[in-house]
Amino acid sequence: SVLTQPPSVSGTPGQRVTISCSGSSSNIGRNTANWYQHLPGTAPKVLIYSDGQRPSGVPDRFSGSKSGTSASLAISGLQSEDEADYYCAAWDDSLNGWVFGGGTKLTVL
Amino acid sequence: EVQLVESGGGLVQPGGSLRLSCAASGFTFSYYHMTWVRQAPGKGLEWVSYITDSSDTIYYADSVKGRFTISRDNAKNSLYLQMNSLRAEDTAVYYCARVISRRFDPWGQGTLVTISS
């Protein structure tokens, strides 16, 4: 994948976890990053857009940030229902298209 | 309620064709850009194609360029993906999504396309 994410992260209920997303100057370095949550068998859902904005209805336990060519998703107060796959994405000026990270599977122990 | 419903998936032989549809409701379809994203079995999300509200700008991922054609009918509130010369690696769940400020929101439930002999 053009964007690089860790394949998996885990945490216990109540903990805080972060998921990184590394890109380049043609995508995250020049455009905003979005984060999607995907539970198997359901429609993916946008969690964070424009690097750090939350759509209405998304709990403030979810937060996003960006620095240079990397973006991060933080989930605090981890809950069992947060178990899902998380993807970062951004527009790529060189490819003239969107690029996704490979996805990170979050396990709540 | 904003809703996107994909249809048209199925089993097709390699080299065959398939046309996916995405029916939109709950919003003014003609005002929004739209996109297709797919997920192969056991793999991550992959962006496929994008079309502007008036169809004047279209983009494709390199993996489907020359084989897939995106289109829309604003009068029918529908988005389409014509897929030709299908390959085994095109096997995936295909999602349509509305594009708002370069984010995809919402997404449909997806339709499964299986390419196999």
GROMACS .gro file of C-alpha atoms in nm:
model
  226
    1SER     CA    1   0.000   0.000   0.000
    2VAL     CA    2   0.107   0.358  -0.066
    3LEU     CA    3   0.023   0.451   0.294
    4THR     CA    4   0.186   0.240   0.565
    5GLN     CA    5  -0.001   0.128   0.876
    6PRO     CA    6   0.087  -0.133   1.138
    7PRO     CA    7  -0.102  -0.457   1.062
    8SER     CA    8  -0.233  -0.484   1.417
    9VAL     CA    9  -0.258  -0.310   1.752
   10SER     CA   10  -0.417  -0.421   2.076
   11GLY     CA   11  -0.519  -0.283   2.411
   12THR     CA   12  -0.727  -0.353   2.715
   13PRO     CA   13  -1.058  -0.181   2.794
   14GLY     CA   14  -1.004   0.176   2.909
   15GLN     CA   15  -0.658   0.201   2.755
   16ARG     CA   16  -0.544   0.446   2.487
   17VAL     CA   17  -0.404   0.318   2.159
   18THR     CA   18  -0.266   0.496   1.855
   19ILE     CA   19  -0.248   0.388   1.493
   20SER     CA   20   0.008   0.548   1.266
   21CYS     CA   21  -0.016   0.614   0.894
   22SER     CA   22   0.297   0.702   0.701
   23GLY     CA   23   0.275   0.858   0.358
   24SER     CA   24   0.470   1.093   0.136
   25SER     CA   25   0.479   1.449   0.007
   26SER     CA   26   0.233   1.367  -0.271
   27ASN     CA   27  -0.043   1.245  -0.040
   28ILE     CA   28  -0.051   1.315   0.334
   29GLY     CA   29   0.220   1.577   0.303
   30ARG     CA   30   0.005   1.785   0.073
   31ASN     CA   31  -0.353   1.671   0.141
   32THR     CA   32  -0.568   1.594   0.441
   33ALA     CA   33  -0.594   1.246   0.589
   34ASN     CA   34  -0.915   1.060   0.665
   35TRP     CA   35  -0.970   0.757   0.885
   36TYR     CA   36  -1.229   0.485   0.834
   37GLN     CA   37  -1.357   0.215   1.067
   38HIS     CA   38  -1.463  -0.113   0.910
   39LEU     CA   39  -1.634  -0.398   1.083
   40PRO     CA   40  -1.650  -0.716   0.871
   41GLY     CA   41  -1.974  -0.745   0.680
   42THR     CA   42  -2.070  -0.382   0.728
   43ALA     CA   43  -2.020  -0.058   0.539
   44PRO     CA   44  -1.700   0.128   0.624
   45LYS     CA   45  -1.761   0.446   0.822
   46VAL     CA   46  -1.564   0.771   0.832
   47LEU     CA   47  -1.422   0.834   1.179
   48ILE     CA   48  -1.195   1.132   1.120
   49TYR     CA   49  -1.174   1.368   0.823
   50SER     CA   50  -0.952   1.661   0.735
   51ASP     CA   51  -0.677   1.526   0.962
   52GLY     CA   52  -0.859   1.581   1.289
   53GLN     CA   53  -1.229   1.655   1.241
   54ARG     CA   54  -1.496   1.420   1.379
   55PRO     CA   55  -1.830   1.374   1.200
   56SER     CA   56  -2.133   1.417   1.421
   57GLY     CA   57  -2.208   1.098   1.608
   58VAL     CA   58  -1.846   0.986   1.640
   59PRO     CA   59  -1.743   0.980   2.008
   60ASP     CA   60  -1.471   1.221   2.118
   61ARG     CA   61  -1.270   0.917   2.227
   62PHE     CA   62  -1.153   0.915   1.867
   63SER     CA   63  -0.906   1.183   1.761
   64GLY     CA   64  -0.677   1.241   1.466
   65SER     CA   65  -0.362   1.439   1.405
   66LYS     CA   66  -0.106   1.496   1.132
   67SER     CA   67   0.257   1.596   1.120
   68GLY     CA   68   0.444   1.628   0.793
   69THR     CA   69   0.381   1.314   0.590
   70SER     CA   70   0.234   1.108   0.873
   71ALA     CA   71  -0.107   1.092   1.034
   72SER     CA   72  -0.224   0.927   1.353
   73LEU     CA   73  -0.551   0.801   1.496
   74ALA     CA   74  -0.585   0.783   1.872
   75ILE     CA   75  -0.856   0.593   2.055
   76SER     CA   76  -0.889   0.657   2.425
   77GLY     CA   77  -1.108   0.476   2.677
   78LEU     CA   78  -1.093   0.164   2.463
   79GLN     CA   79  -1.418  -0.035   2.443
   80SER     CA   80  -1.489  -0.384   2.314
   81GLU     CA   81  -1.704  -0.242   2.035
   82ASP     CA   82  -1.398  -0.061   1.899
   83GLU     CA   83  -1.266  -0.394   1.769
   84ALA     CA   84  -1.251  -0.335   1.395
   85ASP     CA   85  -1.020  -0.265   1.105
   86TYR     CA   86  -0.902   0.094   1.070
   87TYR     CA   87  -0.783   0.252   0.746
   88CYS     CA   88  -0.618   0.584   0.668
   89ALA     CA   89  -0.666   0.742   0.327
   90ALA     CA   90  -0.566   1.054   0.139
   91TRP     CA   91  -0.573   1.202  -0.210
   92ASP     CA   92  -0.247   1.152  -0.396
   93ASP     CA   93  -0.149   1.435  -0.632
   94SER     CA   94   0.098   1.218  -0.825
   95LEU     CA   95  -0.142   0.929  -0.883
   96ASN     CA   96  -0.452   1.146  -0.932
   97GLY     CA   97  -0.646   0.919  -0.705
   98TRP     CA   98  -0.702   0.817  -0.347
   99VAL     CA   99  -0.462   0.591  -0.164
  100PHE     CA  100  -0.539   0.379   0.140
  101GLY     CA  101  -0.323   0.230   0.409
  102GLY     CA  102  -0.315  -0.147   0.435
  103GLY     CA  103  -0.541  -0.137   0.738
  104THR     CA  104  -0.483  -0.198   1.109
  105LYS     CA  105  -0.674  -0.461   1.301
  106LEU     CA  106  -0.755  -0.342   1.652
  107THR     CA  107  -0.803  -0.613   1.912
  108VAL     CA  108  -0.949  -0.531   2.253
  109LEU     CA  109  -0.806  -0.786   2.493
  110GLU     CA  110  -3.182   0.905   0.564
  111VAL     CA  111  -2.890   0.903   0.323
  112GLN     CA  112  -2.863   0.557   0.167
  113LEU     CA  113  -2.654   0.388  -0.099
  114VAL     CA  114  -2.744   0.040  -0.223
  115GLU     CA  115  -2.517  -0.152  -0.460
  116SER     CA  116  -2.636  -0.429  -0.689
  117GLY     CA  117  -2.520  -0.629  -0.988
  118GLY     CA  118  -2.249  -0.842  -0.832
  119GLY     CA  119  -2.215  -1.210  -0.906
  120LEU     CA  120  -1.998  -1.489  -1.045
  121VAL     CA  121  -1.833  -1.422  -1.381
  122GLN     CA  122  -1.571  -1.610  -1.580
  123PRO     CA  123  -1.232  -1.454  -1.643
  124GLY     CA  124  -1.250  -1.221  -1.941
  125GLY     CA  125  -1.618  -1.156  -1.882
  126SER     CA  126  -1.809  -0.838  -1.806
  127LEU     CA  127  -2.034  -0.711  -1.530
  128ARG     CA  128  -2.216  -0.385  -1.460
  129LEU     CA  129  -2.255  -0.270  -1.102
  130SER     CA  130  -2.519  -0.020  -0.997
  131CYS     CA  131  -2.548   0.202  -0.692
  132ALA     CA  132  -2.889   0.348  -0.608
  133ALA     CA  133  -2.878   0.667  -0.404
  134SER     CA  134  -3.154   0.810  -0.187
  135GLY     CA  135  -3.201   1.064   0.091
  136PHE     CA  136  -2.991   1.338  -0.069
  137THR     CA  137  -2.966   1.538  -0.391
  138PHE     CA  138  -2.756   1.295  -0.590
  139SER     CA  139  -2.671   1.540  -0.868
  140TYR     CA  140  -2.492   1.770  -0.623
  141TYR     CA  141  -2.230   1.517  -0.515
  142HIS     CA  142  -1.922   1.350  -0.658
  143MET     CA  143  -1.920   0.971  -0.621
  144THR     CA  144  -1.665   0.692  -0.601
  145TRP     CA  145  -1.615   0.314  -0.605
  146VAL     CA  146  -1.388   0.133  -0.360
  147ARG     CA  147  -1.326  -0.243  -0.342
  148GLN     CA  148  -1.196  -0.495  -0.093
  149ALA     CA  149  -1.053  -0.825  -0.211
  150PRO     CA  150  -1.091  -1.125   0.023
  151GLY     CA  151  -0.851  -1.090   0.315
  152LYS     CA  152  -0.712  -0.763   0.181
  153GLY     CA  153  -0.753  -0.396   0.256
  154LEU     CA  154  -0.958  -0.126   0.089
  155GLU     CA  155  -0.857  -0.018  -0.261
  156TRP     CA  156  -0.990   0.292  -0.435
  157VAL     CA  157  -1.120   0.211  -0.786
  158SER     CA  158  -1.276   0.513  -0.956
  159TYR     CA  159  -1.423   0.860  -0.908
  160ILE     CA  160  -1.671   1.076  -1.099
  161THR     CA  161  -1.770   1.436  -1.043
  162ASP     CA  162  -2.129   1.552  -1.003
  163SER     CA  163  -2.161   1.649  -1.369
  164SER     CA  164  -1.942   1.363  -1.500
  165ASP     CA  165  -1.690   1.612  -1.637
  166THR     CA  166  -1.398   1.465  -1.446
  167ILE     CA  167  -1.329   1.094  -1.404
  168TYR     CA  168  -1.033   0.915  -1.248
  169TYR     CA  169  -0.938   0.546  -1.232
  170ALA     CA  170  -0.687   0.344  -1.036
  171ASP     CA  171  -0.411   0.211  -1.259
  172SER     CA  172  -0.523  -0.146  -1.181
  173VAL     CA  173  -0.855  -0.095  -1.364
  174LYS     CA  174  -0.774   0.176  -1.618
  175GLY     CA  175  -0.883   0.076  -1.968
  176ARG     CA  176  -1.107  -0.204  -1.839
  177PHE     CA  177  -1.357  -0.032  -1.608
  178THR     CA  178  -1.587   0.261  -1.689
  179ILE     CA  179  -1.763   0.471  -1.427
  180SER     CA  180  -2.079   0.662  -1.515
  181ARG     CA  181  -2.387   0.810  -1.355
  182ASP     CA  182  -2.746   0.900  -1.436
  183ASN     CA  183  -2.850   1.193  -1.222
  184ALA     CA  184  -3.210   1.162  -1.337
  185LYS     CA  185  -3.217   0.809  -1.196
  186ASN     CA  186  -3.006   0.885  -0.887
  187SER     CA  187  -2.774   0.607  -0.990
  188LEU     CA  188  -2.402   0.539  -1.019
  189TYR     CA  189  -2.259   0.263  -1.237
  190LEU     CA  190  -1.939   0.070  -1.286
  191GLN     CA  191  -1.901  -0.119  -1.614
  192MET     CA  192  -1.632  -0.384  -1.568
  193ASN     CA  193  -1.484  -0.556  -1.874
  194SER     CA  194  -1.197  -0.802  -1.926
  195LEU     CA  195  -1.239  -0.920  -1.570
  196ARG     CA  196  -0.953  -1.099  -1.396
  197ALA     CA  197  -0.931  -1.320  -1.089
  198GLU     CA  198  -0.771  -1.029  -0.902
  199ASP     CA  199  -1.087  -0.822  -0.953
  200THR     CA  200  -1.267  -1.053  -0.711
  201ALA     CA  201  -1.381  -0.827  -0.428
  202VAL     CA  202  -1.667  -0.660  -0.250
  203TYR     CA  203  -1.736  -0.336  -0.436
  204TYR     CA  204  -1.861  -0.035  -0.240
  205CYS     CA  205  -1.998   0.291  -0.370
  206ALA     CA  206  -1.961   0.602  -0.159
  207ARG     CA  207  -2.053   0.968  -0.171
  208VAL     CA  208  -1.759   1.208  -0.180
  209ILE     CA  209  -1.766   1.512   0.046
  210SER     CA  210  -1.453   1.729   0.060
  211ARG     CA  211  -1.237   1.431  -0.039
  212ARG     CA  212  -1.380   1.200   0.226
  213PHE     CA  213  -1.612   0.908   0.153
  214ASP     CA  214  -1.937   0.940   0.346
  215PRO     CA  215  -2.148   0.737   0.356
  216TRP     CA  216  -2.067   0.401   0.201
  217GLY     CA  217  -2.305   0.137   0.074
  218GLN     CA  218  -2.313  -0.219   0.208
  219GLY     CA  219  -2.126  -0.351  -0.094
  220THR     CA  220  -2.183  -0.609  -0.364
  221LEU     CA  221  -1.965  -0.917  -0.413
  222VAL     CA  222  -1.800  -0.981  -0.747
  223THR     CA  223  -1.636  -1.320  -0.798
  224ILE     CA  224  -1.423  -1.393  -1.101
  225SER     CA  225  -1.371  -1.765  -1.147
  226SER     CA  226  -1.401  -2.035  -1.409
   0.00000   0.00000   0.00000
